[in-house]
mmCIF file of C-alpha atoms in Angstrom:
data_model
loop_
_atom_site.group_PDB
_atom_site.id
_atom_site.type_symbol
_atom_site.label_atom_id
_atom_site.label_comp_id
_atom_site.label_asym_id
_atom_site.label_seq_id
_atom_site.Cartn_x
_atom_site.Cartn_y
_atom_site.Cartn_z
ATOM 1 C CA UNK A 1 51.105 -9.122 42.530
ATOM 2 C CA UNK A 2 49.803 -12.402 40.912
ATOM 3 C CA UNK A 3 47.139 -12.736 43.526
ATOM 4 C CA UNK A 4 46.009 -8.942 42.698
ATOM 5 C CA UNK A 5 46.214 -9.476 38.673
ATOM 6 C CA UNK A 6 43.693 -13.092 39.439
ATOM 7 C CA UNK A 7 41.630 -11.008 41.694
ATOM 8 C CA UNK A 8 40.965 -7.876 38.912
ATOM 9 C CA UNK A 9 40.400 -10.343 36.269
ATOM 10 C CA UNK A 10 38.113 -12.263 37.936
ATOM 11 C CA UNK A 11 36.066 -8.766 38.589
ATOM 12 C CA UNK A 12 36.224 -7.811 35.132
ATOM 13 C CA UNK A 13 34.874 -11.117 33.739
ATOM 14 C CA UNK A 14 32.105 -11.123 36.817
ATOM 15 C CA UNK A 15 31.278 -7.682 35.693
ATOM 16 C CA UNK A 16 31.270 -8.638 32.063
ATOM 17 C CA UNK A 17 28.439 -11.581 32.956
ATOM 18 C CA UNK A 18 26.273 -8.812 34.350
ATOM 19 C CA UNK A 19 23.704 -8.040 31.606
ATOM 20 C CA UNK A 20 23.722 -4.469 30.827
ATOM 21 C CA UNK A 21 20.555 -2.580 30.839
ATOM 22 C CA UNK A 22 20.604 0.344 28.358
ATOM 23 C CA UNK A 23 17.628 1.544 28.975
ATOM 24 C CA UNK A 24 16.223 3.463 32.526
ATOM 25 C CA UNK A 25 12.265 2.317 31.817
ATOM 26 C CA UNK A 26 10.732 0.392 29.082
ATOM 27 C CA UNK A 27 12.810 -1.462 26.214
ATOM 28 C CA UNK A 28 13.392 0.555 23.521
ATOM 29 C CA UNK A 29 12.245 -1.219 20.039
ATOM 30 C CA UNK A 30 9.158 -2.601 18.484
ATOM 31 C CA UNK A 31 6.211 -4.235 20.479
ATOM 32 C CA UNK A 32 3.310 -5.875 19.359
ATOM 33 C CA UNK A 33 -0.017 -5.031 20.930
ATOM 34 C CA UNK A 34 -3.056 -6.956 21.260
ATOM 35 C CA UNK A 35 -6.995 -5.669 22.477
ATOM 36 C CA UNK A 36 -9.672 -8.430 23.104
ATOM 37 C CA UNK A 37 -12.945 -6.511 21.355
ATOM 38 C CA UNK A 38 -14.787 -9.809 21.803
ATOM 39 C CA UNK A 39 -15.816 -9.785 25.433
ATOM 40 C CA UNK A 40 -16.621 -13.652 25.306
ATOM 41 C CA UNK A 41 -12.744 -13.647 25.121
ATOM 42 C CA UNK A 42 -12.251 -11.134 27.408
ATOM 43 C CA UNK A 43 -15.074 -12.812 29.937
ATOM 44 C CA UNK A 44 -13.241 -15.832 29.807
ATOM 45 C CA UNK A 45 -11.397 -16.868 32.841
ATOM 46 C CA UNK A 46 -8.285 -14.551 32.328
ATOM 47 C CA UNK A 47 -4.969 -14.673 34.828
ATOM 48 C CA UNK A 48 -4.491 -11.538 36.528
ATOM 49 C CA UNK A 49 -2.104 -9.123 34.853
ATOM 50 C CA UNK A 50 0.831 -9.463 36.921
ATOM 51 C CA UNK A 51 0.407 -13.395 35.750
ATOM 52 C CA UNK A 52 0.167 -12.309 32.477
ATOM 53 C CA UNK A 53 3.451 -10.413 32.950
ATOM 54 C CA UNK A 54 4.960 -12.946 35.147
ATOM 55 C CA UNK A 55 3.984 -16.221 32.161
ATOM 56 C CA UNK A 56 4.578 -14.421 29.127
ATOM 57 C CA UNK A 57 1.350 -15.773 28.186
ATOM 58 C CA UNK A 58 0.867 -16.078 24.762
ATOM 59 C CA UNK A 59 -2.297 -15.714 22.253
ATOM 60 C CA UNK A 60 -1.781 -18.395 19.406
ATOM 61 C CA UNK A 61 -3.131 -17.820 15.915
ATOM 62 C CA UNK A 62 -5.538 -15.127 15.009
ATOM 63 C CA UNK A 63 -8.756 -15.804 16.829
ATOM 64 C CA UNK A 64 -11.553 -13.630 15.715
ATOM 65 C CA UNK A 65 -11.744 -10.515 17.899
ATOM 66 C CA UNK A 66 -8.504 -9.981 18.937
ATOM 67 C CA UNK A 67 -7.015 -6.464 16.925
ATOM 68 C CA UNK A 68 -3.285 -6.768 16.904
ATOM 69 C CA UNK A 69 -1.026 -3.561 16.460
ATOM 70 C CA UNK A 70 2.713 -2.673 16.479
ATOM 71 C CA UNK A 71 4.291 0.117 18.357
ATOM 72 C CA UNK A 72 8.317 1.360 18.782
ATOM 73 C CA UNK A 73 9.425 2.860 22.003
ATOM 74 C CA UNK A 74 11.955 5.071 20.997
ATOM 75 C CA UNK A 75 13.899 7.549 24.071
ATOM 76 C CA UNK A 76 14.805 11.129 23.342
ATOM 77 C CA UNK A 77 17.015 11.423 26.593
ATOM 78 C CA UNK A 78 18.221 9.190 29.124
ATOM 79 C CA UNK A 79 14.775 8.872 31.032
ATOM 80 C CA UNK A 80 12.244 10.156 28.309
ATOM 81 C CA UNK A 81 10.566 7.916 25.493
ATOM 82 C CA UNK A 82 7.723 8.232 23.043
ATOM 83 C CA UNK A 83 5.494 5.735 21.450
ATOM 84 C CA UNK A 84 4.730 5.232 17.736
ATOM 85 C CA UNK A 85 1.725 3.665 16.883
ATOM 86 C CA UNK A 86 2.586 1.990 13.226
ATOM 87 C CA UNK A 87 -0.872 1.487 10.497
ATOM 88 C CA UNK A 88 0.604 0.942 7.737
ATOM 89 C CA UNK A 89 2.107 4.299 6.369
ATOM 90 C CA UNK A 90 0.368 6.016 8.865
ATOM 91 C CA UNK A 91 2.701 6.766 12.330
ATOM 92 C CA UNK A 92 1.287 8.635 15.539
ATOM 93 C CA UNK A 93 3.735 10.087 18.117
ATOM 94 C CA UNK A 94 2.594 9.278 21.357
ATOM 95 C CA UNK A 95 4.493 11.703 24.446
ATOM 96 C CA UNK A 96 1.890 12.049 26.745
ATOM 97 C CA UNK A 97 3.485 9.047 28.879
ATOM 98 C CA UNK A 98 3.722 8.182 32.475
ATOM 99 C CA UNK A 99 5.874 5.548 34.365
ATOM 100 C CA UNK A 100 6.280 4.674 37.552
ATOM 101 C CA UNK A 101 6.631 2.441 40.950
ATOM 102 C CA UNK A 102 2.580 2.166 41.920
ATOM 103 C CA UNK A 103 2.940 2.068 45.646
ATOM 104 C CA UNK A 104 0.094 0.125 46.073
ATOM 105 C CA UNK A 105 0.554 -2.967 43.764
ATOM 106 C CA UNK A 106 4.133 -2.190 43.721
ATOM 107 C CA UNK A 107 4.409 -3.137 40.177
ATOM 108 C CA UNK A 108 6.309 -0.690 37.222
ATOM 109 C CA UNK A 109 3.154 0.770 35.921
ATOM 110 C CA UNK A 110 2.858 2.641 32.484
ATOM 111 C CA UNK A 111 0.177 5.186 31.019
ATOM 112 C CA UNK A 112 -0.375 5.760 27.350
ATOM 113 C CA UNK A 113 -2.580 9.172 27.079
ATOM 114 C CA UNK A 114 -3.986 9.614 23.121
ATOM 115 C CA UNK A 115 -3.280 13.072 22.087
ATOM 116 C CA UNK A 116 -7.060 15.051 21.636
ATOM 117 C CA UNK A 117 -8.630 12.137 23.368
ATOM 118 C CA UNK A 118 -9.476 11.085 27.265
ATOM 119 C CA UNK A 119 -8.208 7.455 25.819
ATOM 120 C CA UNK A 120 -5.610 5.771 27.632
ATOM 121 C CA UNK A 121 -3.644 3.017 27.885
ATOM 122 C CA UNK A 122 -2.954 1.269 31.633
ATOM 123 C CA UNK A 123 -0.111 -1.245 31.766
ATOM 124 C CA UNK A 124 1.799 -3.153 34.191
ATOM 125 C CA UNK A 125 5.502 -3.558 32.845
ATOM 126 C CA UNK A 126 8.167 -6.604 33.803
ATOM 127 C CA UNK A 127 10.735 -6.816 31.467
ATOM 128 C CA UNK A 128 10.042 -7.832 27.986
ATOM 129 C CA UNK A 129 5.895 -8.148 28.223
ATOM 130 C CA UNK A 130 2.705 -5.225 29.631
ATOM 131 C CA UNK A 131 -0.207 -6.160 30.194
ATOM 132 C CA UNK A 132 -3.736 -3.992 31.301
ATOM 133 C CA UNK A 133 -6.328 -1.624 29.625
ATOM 134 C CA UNK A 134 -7.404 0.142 27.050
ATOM 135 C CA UNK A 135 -9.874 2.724 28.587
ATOM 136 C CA UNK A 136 -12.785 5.270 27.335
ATOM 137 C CA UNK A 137 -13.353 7.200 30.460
ATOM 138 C CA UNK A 138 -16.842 8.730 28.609
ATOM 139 C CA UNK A 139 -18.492 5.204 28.019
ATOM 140 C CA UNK A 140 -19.402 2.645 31.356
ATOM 141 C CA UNK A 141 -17.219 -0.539 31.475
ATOM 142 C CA UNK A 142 -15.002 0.253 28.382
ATOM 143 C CA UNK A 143 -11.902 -1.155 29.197
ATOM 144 C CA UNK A 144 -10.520 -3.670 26.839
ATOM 145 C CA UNK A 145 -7.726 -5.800 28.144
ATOM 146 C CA UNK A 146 -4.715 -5.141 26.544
ATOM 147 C CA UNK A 147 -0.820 -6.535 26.289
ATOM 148 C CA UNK A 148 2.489 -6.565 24.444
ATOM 149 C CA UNK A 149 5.315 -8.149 23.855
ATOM 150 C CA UNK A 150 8.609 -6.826 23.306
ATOM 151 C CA UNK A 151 10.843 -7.548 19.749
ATOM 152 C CA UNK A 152 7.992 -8.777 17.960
ATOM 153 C CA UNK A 153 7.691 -7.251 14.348
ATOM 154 C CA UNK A 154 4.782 -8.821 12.679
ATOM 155 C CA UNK A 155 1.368 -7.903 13.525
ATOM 156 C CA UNK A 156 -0.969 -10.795 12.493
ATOM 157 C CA UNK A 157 0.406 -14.107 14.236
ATOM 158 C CA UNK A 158 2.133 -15.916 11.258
ATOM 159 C CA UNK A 159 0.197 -19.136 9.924
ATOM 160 C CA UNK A 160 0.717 -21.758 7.400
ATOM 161 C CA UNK A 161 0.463 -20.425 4.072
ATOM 162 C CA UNK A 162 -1.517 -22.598 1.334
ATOM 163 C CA UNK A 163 0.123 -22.609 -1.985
ATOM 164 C CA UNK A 164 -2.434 -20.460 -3.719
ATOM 165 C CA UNK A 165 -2.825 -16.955 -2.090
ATOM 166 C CA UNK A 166 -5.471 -15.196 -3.233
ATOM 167 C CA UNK A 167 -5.470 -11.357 -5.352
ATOM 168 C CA UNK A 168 -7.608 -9.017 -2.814
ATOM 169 C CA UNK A 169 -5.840 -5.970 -4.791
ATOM 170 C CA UNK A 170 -8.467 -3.156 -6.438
ATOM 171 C CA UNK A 171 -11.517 -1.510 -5.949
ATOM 172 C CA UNK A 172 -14.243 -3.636 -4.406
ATOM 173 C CA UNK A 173 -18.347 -2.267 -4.112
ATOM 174 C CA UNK A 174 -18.688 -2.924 -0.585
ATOM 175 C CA UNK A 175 -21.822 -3.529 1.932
ATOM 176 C CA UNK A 176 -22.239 -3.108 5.253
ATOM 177 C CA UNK A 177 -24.599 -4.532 7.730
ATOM 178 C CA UNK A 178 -26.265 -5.977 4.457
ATOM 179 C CA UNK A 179 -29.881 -7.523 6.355
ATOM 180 C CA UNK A 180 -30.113 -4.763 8.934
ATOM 181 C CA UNK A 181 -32.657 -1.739 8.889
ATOM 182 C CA UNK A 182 -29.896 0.285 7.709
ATOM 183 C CA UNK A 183 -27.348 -1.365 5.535
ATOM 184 C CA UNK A 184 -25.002 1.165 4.126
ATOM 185 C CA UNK A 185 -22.376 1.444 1.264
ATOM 186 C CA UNK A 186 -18.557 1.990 1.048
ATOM 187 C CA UNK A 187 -15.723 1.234 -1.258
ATOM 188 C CA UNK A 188 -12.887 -1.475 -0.601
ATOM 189 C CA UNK A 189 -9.445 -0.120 -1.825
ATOM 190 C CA UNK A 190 -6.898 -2.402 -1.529
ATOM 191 C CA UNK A 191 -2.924 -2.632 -2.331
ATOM 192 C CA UNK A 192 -1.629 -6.182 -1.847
ATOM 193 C CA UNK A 193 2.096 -7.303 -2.578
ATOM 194 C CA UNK A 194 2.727 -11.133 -1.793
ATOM 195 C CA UNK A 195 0.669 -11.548 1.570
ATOM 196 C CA UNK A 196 0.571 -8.117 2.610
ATOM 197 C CA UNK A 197 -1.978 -5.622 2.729
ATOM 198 C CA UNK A 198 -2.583 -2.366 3.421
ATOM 199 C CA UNK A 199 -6.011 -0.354 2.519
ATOM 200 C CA UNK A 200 -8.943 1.332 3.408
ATOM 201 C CA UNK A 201 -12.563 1.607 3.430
ATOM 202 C CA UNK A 202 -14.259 5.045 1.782
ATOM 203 C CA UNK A 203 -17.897 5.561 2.770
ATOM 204 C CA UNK A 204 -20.185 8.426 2.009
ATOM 205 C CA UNK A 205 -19.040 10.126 5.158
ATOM 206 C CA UNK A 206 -15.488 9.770 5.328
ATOM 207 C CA UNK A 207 -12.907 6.661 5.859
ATOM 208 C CA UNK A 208 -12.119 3.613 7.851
ATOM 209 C CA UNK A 209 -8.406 5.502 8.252
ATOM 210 C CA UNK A 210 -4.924 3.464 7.185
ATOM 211 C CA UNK A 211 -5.862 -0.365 7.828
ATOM 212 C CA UNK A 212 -2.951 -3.114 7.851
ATOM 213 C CA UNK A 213 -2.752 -6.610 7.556
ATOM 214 C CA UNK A 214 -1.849 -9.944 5.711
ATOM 215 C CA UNK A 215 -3.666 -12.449 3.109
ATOM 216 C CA UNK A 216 -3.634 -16.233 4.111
ATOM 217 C CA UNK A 217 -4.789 -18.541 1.214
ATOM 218 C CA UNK A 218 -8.085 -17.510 0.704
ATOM 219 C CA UNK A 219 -8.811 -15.026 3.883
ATOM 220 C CA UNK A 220 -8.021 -11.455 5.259
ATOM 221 C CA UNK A 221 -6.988 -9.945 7.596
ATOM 222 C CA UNK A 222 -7.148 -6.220 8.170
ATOM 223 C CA UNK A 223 -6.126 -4.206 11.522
ATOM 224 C CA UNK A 224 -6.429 -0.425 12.549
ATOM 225 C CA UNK A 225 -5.984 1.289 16.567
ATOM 226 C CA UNK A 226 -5.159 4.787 16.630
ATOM 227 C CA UNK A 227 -6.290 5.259 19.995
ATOM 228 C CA UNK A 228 -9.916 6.016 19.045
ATOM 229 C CA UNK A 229 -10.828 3.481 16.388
ATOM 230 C CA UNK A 230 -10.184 0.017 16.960
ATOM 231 C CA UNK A 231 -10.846 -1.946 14.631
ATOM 232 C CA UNK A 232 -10.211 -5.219 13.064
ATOM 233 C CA UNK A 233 -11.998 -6.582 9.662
ATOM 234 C CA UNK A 234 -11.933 -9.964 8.626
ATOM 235 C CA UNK A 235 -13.014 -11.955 5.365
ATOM 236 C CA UNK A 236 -13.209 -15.006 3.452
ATOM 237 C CA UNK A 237 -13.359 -15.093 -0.836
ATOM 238 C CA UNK A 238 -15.948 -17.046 -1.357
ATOM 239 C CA UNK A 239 -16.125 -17.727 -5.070
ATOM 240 C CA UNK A 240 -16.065 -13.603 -6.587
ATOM 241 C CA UNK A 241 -17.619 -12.366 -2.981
ATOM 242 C CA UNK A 242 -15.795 -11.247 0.009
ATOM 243 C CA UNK A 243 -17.503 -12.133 2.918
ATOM 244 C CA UNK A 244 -16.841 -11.337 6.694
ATOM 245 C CA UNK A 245 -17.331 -8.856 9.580
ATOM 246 C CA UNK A 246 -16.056 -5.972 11.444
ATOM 247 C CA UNK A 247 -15.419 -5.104 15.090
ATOM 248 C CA UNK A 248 -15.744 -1.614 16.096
ATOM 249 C CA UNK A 249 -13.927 -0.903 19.479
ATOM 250 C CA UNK A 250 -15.167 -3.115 22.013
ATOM 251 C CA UNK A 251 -18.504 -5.075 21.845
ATOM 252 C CA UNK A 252 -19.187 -3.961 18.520
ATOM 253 C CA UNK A 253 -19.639 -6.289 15.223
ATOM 254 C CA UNK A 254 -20.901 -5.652 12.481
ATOM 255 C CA UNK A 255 -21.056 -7.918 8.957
ATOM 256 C CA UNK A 256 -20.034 -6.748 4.838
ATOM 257 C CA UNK A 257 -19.553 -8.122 1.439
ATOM 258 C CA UNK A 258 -18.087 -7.256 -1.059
ATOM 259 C CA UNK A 259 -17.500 -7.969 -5.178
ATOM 260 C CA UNK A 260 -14.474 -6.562 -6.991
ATOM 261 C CA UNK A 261 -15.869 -3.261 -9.380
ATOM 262 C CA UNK A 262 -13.864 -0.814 -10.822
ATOM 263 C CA UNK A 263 -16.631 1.517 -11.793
ATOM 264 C CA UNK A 264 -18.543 1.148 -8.545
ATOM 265 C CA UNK A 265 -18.587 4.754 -6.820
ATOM 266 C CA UNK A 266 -20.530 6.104 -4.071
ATOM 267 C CA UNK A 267 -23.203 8.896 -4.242
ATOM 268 C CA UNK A 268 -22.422 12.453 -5.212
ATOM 269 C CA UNK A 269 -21.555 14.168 -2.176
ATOM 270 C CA UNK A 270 -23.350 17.033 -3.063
ATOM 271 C CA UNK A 271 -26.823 15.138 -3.747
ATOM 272 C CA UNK A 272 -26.275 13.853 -0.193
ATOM 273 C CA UNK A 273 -27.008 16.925 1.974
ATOM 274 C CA UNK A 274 -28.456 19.609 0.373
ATOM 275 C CA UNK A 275 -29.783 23.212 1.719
ATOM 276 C CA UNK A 276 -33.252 24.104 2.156
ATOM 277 C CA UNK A 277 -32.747 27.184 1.174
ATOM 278 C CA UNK A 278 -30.203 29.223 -0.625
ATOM 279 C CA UNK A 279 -30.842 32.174 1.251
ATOM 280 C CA UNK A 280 -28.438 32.391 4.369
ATOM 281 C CA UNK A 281 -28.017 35.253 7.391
ATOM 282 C CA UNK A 282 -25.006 34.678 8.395
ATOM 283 C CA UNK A 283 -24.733 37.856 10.284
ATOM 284 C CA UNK A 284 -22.582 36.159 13.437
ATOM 285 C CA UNK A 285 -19.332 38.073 14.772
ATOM 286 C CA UNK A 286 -16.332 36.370 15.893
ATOM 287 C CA UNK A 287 -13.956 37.900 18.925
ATOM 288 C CA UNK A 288 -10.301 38.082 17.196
ATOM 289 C CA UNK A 289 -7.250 38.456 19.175
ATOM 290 C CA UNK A 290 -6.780 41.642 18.760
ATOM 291 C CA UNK A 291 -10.388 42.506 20.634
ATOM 292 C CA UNK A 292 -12.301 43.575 17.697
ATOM 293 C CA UNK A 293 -15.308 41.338 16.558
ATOM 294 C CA UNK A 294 -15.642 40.550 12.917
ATOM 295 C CA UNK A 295 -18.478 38.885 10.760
ATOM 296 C CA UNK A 296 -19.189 37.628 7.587
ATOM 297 C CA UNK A 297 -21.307 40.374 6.540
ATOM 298 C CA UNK A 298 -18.431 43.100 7.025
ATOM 299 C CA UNK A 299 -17.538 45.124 4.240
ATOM 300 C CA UNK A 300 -14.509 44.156 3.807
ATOM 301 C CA UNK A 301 -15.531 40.635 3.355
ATOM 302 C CA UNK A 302 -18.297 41.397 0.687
ATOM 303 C CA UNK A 303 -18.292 39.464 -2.782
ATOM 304 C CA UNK A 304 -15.624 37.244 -0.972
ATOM 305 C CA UNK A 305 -15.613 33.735 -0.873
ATOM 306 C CA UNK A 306 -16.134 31.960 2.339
ATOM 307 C CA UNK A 307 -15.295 28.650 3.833
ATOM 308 C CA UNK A 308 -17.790 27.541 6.572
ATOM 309 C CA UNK A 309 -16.742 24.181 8.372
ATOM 310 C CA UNK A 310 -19.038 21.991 10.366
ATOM 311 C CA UNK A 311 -17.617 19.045 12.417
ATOM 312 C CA UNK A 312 -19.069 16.882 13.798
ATOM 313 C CA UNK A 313 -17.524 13.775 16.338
ATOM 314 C CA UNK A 314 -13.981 14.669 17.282
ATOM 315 C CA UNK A 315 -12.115 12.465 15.241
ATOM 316 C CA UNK A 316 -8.954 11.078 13.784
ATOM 317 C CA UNK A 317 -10.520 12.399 10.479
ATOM 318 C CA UNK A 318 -11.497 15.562 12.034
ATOM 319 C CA UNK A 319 -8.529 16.422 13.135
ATOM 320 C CA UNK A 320 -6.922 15.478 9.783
ATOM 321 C CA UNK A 321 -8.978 18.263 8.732
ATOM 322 C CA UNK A 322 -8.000 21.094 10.504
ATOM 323 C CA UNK A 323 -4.377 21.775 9.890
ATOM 324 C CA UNK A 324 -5.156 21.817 5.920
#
């Protein structure tokens, strides 16, 4: 009986060493992401991605190029998760996901699809780190290597603070691509608390979206990947100016300043595109569902106001749009 009693506790405590995995797939919790839009970083000699996995490796600091994001994976059943992409107050639901055994490799792997996009993510997963891709199927070569690591909140890497951090909060007259053929204007609009920062830029044809990030002594950060922008803005204050650059996506940089104005504004949208004419046939008929074509020149629709929308590149702004 003794012997029996030694043997079952012994069990238990054996099984109670066993770490228990509560999740079937990918660890549920926050991540933090990282895409290399410089490709002289991602040219560099880089270990393959089952290294990556393997080492943990780790990017210290915040070089210049390198757009970091957070994202939670949170399950809705015992085998199915989404992913939330986190800018700021902005949160996108991710549940076009894939994970599985590749055969080949025979590696976990994990696909991210971006809902109204071709985008994707490509990941091999081991345990706490992923590491692949970030891929535009309509443009040659644009795959920007990509990883995260689990159970880290922050975004930008944290770095010694200097005892004076700098006030980016307000309204800012902003320039971009200053000494180019085609500089162009926007509007800095920033909320800071301590050394975070969350903001935007408004241009004369729409927004920069919900950007993210954190004030070190005299320099900015600012972060934004939705799964069709990326992109990361950096600047220094240099006496009343901000000065820095931009990456758009991959292989794309671009330079602005700015000076802090309140009564700085952007042109009047309606002295921006004008008609040629005020006279308009706009005698087209649209199939409805119930089989009967209707057009703006219908009877029923006469002295009526009407709402004609143009859109252009299918965007996160775009579809912003729509649903109003």
């Amino acid at each position: 009986m003794i012997r029996n009693l030694i043997f079952i506790f012994g069990l238990l405590n054996l099984i109670a060493c066993q770490p228990m995995n509560p999740y079937t797939k990918i660890a549920p919790g926050t991540w933090r992401g990282t895409l290399l839009l410089d490709p002289s970083l991602a040219n560099q000699p880089r270990p393959s991605d089952e290294d990556i996995v393997a080492r943990k490796v780790k990017m210290e600091g915040n070089p210049d190029g390198v757009l970091p994001f957070n994202f939670e994976v949170k399950y809705t059943g015992d085998n199915d998760f989404n992913i939330i992409l986190h800018n700021g107050l902005e949160e996108i639901v991710l549940d076009e996901i894939s994970f599985g055994r590749d055969r080949k490799t025979g590696n976990d792997t994990l696909i991210i699809k971006f809902p109204a996009y071709e985008n994707f993510i490509t990941a091999i997963v081991k345990e706490n780190v992923m590491a692949g891709y970030f891929v535009n199927p309509n443009k040659a070569n644009y795959r920007v290597p990509f990883k995260a690591i689990f159970g880290v909140g922050h975004r930008f890497e944290p770095e010694n603070q200097p005892k004076e951090i700098f006030d980016f909060n307000g309204h800012w007259a902003v320039q971009f691509d200053k000494n180019t053929p085609k500089p162009y204007d926007a509007i800095g609009e920033f909320v800071q608390k301590n050394d975070k920062i969350n903001g935007t830029f408004r241009t004369e044809s729409g927004d920069f979206r919900y950007l993210e990030g954190q004030v070190v002594g005299d320099k900015l950060m600012m972060a934004c990947f939705d799964g069709a922008h990326a992109m990361l803005f950096r600047a220094k204050m240099l006496k009343d100016t901000l000065v820095g650059g931009v990456w758009y996506g991959y292989d794309n940089k671009a330079t602005w300043e700015g000076v802090k104005n309140a009564q700085f504004d952007l042109k009047n949208p309606e002295t921006i595109q004008t008609a040629k004419s005020n006279k308009y046939n706009l005698n087209t008929k649209y199939p409805t569902t119930s089989g009967v074509d209707k057009g703006f020149l219908d009877s029923q629709y006469e002295n009526k106001l009407k709402i004609i929308t143009i859109s252009g590149t299918w965007c996160p702004n775009c579809r912003d749009e729509i649903p109003s």
